Coordinates of C-alpha atoms and ligand atoms in Angstrom, one line a residue:
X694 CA -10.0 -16.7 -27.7
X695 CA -6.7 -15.4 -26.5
X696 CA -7.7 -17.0 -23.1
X697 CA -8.4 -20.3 -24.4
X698 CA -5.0 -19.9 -26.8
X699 CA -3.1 -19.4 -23.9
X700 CA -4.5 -21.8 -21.4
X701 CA -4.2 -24.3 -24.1
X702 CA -0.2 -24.2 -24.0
X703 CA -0.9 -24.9 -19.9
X704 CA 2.8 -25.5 -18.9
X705 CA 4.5 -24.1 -21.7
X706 CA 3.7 -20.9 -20.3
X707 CA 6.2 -18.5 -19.2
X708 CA 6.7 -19.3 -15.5
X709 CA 7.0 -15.6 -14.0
X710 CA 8.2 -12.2 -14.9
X711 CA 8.6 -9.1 -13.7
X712 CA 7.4 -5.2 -15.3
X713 CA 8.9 -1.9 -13.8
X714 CA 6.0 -0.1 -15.8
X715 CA 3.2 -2.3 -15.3
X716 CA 4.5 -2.3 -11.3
X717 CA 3.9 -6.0 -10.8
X718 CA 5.8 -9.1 -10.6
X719 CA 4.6 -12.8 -10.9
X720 CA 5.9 -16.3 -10.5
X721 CA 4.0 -19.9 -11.1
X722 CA 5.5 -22.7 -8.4
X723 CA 3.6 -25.6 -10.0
X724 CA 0.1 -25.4 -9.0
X725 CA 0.3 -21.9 -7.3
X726 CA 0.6 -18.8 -9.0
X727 CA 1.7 -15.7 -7.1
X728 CA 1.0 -11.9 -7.9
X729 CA 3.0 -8.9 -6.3
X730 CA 2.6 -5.6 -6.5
X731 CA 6.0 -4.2 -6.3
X732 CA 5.8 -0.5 -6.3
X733 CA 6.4 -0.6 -2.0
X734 CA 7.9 3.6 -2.5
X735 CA 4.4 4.3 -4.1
X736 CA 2.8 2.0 -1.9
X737 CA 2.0 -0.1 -5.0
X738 CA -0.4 2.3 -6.7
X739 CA -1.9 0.5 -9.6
X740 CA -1.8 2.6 -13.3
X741 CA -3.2 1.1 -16.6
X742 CA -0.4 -0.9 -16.9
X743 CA -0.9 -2.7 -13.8
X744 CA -4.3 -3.6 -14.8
X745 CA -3.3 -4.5 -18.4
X746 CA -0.4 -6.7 -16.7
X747 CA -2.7 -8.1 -14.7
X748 CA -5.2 -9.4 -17.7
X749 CA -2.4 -10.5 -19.6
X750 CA -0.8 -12.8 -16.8
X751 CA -4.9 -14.3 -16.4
X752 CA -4.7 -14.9 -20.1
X753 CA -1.5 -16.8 -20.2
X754 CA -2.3 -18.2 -16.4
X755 CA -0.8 -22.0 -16.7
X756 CA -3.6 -24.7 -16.6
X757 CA -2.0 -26.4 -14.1
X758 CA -2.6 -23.2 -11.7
X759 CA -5.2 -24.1 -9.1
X760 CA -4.2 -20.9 -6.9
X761 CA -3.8 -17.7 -7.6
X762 CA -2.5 -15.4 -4.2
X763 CA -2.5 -11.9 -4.9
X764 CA -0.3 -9.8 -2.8
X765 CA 2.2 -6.6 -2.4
X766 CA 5.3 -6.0 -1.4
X767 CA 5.7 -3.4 1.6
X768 CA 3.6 -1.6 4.2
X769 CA 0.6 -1.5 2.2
X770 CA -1.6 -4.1 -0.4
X771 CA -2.2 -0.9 -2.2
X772 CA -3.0 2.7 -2.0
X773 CA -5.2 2.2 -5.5
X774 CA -4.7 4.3 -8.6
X775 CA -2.0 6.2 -9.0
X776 CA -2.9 9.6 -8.2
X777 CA -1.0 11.1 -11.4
X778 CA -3.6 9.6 -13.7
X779 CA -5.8 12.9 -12.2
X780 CA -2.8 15.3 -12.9
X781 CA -2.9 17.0 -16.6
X782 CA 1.1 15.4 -17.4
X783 CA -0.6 11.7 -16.0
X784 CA 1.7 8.9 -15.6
X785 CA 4.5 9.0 -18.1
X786 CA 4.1 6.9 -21.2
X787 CA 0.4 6.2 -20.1
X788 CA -1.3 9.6 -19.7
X789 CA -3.8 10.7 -17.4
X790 CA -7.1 10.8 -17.1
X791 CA -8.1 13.8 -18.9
X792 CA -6.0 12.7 -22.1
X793 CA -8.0 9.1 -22.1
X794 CA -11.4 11.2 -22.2
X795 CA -10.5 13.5 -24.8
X796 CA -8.7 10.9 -26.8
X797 CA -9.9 9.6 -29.9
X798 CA -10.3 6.0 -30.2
X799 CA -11.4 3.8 -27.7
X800 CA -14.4 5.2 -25.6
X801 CA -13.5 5.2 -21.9
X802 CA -16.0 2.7 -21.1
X803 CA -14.1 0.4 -23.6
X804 CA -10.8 1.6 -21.5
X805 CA -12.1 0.6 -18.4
X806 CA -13.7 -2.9 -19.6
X807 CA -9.6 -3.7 -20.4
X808 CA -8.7 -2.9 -16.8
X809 CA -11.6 -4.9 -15.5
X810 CA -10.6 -7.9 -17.4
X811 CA -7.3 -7.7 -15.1
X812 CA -9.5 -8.3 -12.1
X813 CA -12.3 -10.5 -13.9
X814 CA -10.4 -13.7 -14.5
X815 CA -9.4 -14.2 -10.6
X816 CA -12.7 -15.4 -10.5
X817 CA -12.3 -18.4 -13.1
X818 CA -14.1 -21.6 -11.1
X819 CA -10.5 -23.4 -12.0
X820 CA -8.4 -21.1 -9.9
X821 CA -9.2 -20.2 -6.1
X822 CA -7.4 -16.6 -5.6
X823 CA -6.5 -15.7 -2.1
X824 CA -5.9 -11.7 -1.5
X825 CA -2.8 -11.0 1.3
X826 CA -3.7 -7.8 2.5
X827 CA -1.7 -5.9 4.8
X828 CA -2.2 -2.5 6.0
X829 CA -4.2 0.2 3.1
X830 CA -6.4 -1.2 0.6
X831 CA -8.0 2.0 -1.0
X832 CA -10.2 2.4 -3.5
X833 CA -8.3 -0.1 -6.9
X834 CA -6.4 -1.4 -4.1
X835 CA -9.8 -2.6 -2.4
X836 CA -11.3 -3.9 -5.4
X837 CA -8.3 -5.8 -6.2
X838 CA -8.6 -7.5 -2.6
X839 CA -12.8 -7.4 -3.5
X840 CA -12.2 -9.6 -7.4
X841 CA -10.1 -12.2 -5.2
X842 CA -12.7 -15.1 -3.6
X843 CA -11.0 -15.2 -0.3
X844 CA -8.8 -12.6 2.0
X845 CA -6.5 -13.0 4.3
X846 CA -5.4 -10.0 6.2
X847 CA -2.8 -8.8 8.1
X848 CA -4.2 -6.9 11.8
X849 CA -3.0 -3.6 10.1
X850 CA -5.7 -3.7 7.7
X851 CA -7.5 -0.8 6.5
X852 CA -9.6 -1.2 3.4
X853 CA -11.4 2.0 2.1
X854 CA -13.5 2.5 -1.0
X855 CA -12.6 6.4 -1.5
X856 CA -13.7 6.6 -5.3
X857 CA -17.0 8.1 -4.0
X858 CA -14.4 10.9 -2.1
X859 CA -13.1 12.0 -5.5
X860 CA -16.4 12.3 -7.3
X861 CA -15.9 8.5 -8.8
X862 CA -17.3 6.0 -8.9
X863 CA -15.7 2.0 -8.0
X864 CA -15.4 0.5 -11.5
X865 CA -12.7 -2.3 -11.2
X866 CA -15.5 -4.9 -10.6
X867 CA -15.6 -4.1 -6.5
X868 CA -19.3 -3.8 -6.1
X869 CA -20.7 -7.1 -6.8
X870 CA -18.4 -9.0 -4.3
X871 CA -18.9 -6.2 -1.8
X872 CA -22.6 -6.1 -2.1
X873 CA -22.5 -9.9 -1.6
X874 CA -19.9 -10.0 1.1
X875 CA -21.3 -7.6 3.3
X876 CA -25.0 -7.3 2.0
X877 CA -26.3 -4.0 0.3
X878 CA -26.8 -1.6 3.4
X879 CA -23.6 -2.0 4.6
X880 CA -22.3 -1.8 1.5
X881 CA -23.9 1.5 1.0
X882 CA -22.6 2.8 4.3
X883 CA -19.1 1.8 3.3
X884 CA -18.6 3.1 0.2
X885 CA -20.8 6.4 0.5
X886 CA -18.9 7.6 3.7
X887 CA -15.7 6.7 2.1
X888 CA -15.1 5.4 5.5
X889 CA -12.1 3.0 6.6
X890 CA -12.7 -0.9 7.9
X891 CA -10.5 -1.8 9.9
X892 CA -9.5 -5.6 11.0
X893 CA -11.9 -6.5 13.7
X894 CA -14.7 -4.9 11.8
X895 CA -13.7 -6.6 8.8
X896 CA -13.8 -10.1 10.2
X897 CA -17.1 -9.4 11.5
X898 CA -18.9 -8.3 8.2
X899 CA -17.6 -11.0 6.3
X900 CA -15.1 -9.0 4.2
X901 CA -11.5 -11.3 5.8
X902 CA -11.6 -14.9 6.1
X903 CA -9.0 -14.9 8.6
X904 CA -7.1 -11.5 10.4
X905 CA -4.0 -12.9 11.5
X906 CA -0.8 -10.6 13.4
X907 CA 1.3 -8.9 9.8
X908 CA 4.6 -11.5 10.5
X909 CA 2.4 -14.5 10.3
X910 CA 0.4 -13.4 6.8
X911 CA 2.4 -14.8 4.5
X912 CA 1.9 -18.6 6.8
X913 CA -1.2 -18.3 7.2
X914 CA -1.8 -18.0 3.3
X915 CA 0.5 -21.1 3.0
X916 CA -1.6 -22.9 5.4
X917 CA -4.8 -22.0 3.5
X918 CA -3.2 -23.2 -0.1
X919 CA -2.2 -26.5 1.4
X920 CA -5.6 -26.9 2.6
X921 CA -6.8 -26.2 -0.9
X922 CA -4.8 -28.1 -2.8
X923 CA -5.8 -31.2 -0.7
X924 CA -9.1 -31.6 -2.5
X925 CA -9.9 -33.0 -6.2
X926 CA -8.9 -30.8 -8.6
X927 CA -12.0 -31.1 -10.7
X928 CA -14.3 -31.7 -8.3
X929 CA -13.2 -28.4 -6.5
X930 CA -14.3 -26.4 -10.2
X931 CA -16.9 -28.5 -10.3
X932 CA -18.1 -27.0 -6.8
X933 CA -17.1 -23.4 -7.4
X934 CA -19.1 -23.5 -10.6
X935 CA -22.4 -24.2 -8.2
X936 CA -21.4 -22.1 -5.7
X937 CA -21.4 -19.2 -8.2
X938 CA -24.3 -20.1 -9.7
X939 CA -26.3 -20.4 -6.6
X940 CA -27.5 -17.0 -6.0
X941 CA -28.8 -16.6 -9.0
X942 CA -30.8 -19.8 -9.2
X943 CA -33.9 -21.3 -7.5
X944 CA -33.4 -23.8 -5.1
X945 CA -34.9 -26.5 -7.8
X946 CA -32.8 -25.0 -10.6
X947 CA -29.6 -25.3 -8.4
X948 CA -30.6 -29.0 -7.0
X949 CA -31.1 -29.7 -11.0
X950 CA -27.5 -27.8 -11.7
X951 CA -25.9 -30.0 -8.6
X952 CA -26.9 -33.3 -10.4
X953 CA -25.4 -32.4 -14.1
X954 CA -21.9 -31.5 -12.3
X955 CA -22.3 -34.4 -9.7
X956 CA -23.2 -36.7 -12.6
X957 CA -20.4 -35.9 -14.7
X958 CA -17.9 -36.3 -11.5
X959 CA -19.5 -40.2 -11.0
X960 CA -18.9 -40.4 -14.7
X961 CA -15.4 -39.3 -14.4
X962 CA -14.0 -41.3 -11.5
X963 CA -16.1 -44.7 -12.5
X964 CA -17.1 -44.6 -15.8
Ligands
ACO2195 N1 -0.6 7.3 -6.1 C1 0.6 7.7 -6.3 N2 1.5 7.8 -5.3 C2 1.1 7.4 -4.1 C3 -0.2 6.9 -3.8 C4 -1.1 6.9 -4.9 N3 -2.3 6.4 -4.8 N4 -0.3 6.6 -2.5 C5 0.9 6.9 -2.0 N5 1.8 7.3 -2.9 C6 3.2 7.8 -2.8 C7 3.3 9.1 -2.0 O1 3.1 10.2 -2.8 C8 4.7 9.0 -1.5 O2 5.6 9.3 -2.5 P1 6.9 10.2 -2.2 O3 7.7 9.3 -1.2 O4 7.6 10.3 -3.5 O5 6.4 11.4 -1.6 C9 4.8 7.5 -1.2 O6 3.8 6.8 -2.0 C10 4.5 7.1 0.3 O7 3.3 7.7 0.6 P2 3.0 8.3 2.1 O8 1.8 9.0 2.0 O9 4.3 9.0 2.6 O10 2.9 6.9 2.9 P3 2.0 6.7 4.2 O11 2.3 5.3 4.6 O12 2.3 7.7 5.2 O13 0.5 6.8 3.8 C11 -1.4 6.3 2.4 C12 0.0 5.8 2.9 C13 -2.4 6.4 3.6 C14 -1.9 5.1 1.5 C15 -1.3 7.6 1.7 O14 -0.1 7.5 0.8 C16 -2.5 7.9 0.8 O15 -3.5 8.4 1.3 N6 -2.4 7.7 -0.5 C17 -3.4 8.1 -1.5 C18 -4.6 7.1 -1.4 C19 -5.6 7.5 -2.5 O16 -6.3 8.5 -2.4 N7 -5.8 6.6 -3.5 C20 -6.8 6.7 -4.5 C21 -8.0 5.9 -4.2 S1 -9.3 6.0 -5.4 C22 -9.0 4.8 -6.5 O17 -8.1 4.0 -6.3 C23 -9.8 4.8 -7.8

């Protein structure tokens, strides 16, 4: 509801803002929306109020945002959680861990379905979200490259699923799109050994779109909005929306699903 809400004021909506708490800053340029993590000293470690940041800016996203580039600000995307949320004193004003377990309340499941809804939405068939990643992406700071649909990294990359390390599990929405990137044995193999992927390999599984040298990251994600934004509007939801879909369809249910969106498309531009 709050997401309709929101989207319903499309571009009334604040244009950008910036949170020392939640660690993130975001501006809207029109039709592109752009997400930093600006922690750089902390290498952009991501807390509750990251993730809660995060939601809220997909909740009040402008409709007129077609992408969404998701990025930080320093040597690395993002070392992932901030390692104070294991410490009994936590993060200050947000607690730790152990204080969110024993807390009365919201369950912890319920806890962790708010932070997922910060990395949910970057999958809306309206919005094409593009990851910059440069140098680490551990364990939230992989998953926050994972929830994106494409990545663009820099040659320094080193993604690394360590929850497994720490006696965790991934829980920021990471295994789907890794399973599905990089198919389920290598999955396995990369999250079980807790092992670091570096740029070449990357590339290879499927994980980067494009490895490109660190100074020309930030061009080669402009090249790939412009590219973007060249297409229909409609027509490019339209075709996310079956390309979602299509793994979890027959070939005759997705043929029948290609003709109600193609036939609403003809109906659009020549009825
Ligand atoms: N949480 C809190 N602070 C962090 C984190 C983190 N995850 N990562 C780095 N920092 C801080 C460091 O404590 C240090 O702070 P200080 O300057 O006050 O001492 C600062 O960021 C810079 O860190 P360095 O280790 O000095 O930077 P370096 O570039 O040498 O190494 C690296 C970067 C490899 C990312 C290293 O910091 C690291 O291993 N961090 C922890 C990664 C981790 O285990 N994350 C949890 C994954 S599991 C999950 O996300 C659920």
């Amino acid at each position: 509801m709050a997401d309709a809400q929101a989207r319903q004021r499309g571009g009334k909506a604040e244009n950008g803002s910036a949170s020392t708490e939640s660690g993130l800053r975001h501006e809207v340029d029109g039709e592109i929306a752009t997400i930093t993590l600006d922690r750089p000293e902390k290498r952009n470690a991501q807390t509750f109020a990251t993730w809660s940041e995060l939601a809220r800016i997909g909740e009040n996203l402008p409709e007129q945002v077609r992408v969404v580039v998701v990025k930080g600000e320093g040597p690395s995307f993002s070392a992932g959680i901030d390692l104070r949320m294991f410490t009994p004193e936590g993060v200050p004003g947000q607690g730790s861990f152990g204080s969110v377990a024993k807390s009365e309340g919201a369950t912890f499941e319920q806890r962790i379905r708010q932070a997922q809804a910060g990395f949910l939405w970057l999958r809306r068939p309206e919005i094409v979200s593009i990851a910059a990643v440069q140098g680490h992406a551990i364990g939230a700071g992989f998953q926050l490259a994972l929830a994106c649909d494409l990545r663009i990294v820099a040659d320094d990359v080193s993604f690394c699923m360590k929850e497994p390390a720490l006696g965790l599990v991934p829980d920021l929405t990471g295994t789907k799109p890794l399973v599905e990137l990089v198919g389920l044995a290598k999955a396995i193999d990369i999250c079980l050994t807790a092992r670091t992927v570096h740029a070449d390999e990357a590339m290879r599984i499927g994980l980067a779109e494009k490895v490109v040298a660190g100074g020309d990251l930030e061009q080669a994600v402009q090249d790939k909005i412009a590219e973007l934004l060249a297409t229909n509007r409609d027509a490019a939801a339209a075709t996310k929306r079956l390309l979602q879909g299509a793994q979890g369809r027959s070939l005759e249910e997705q043929s029948v699903a290609e003709g109600v969106e193609q036939a609403a498309r003809i109906k659009a531009l020549f009825g």
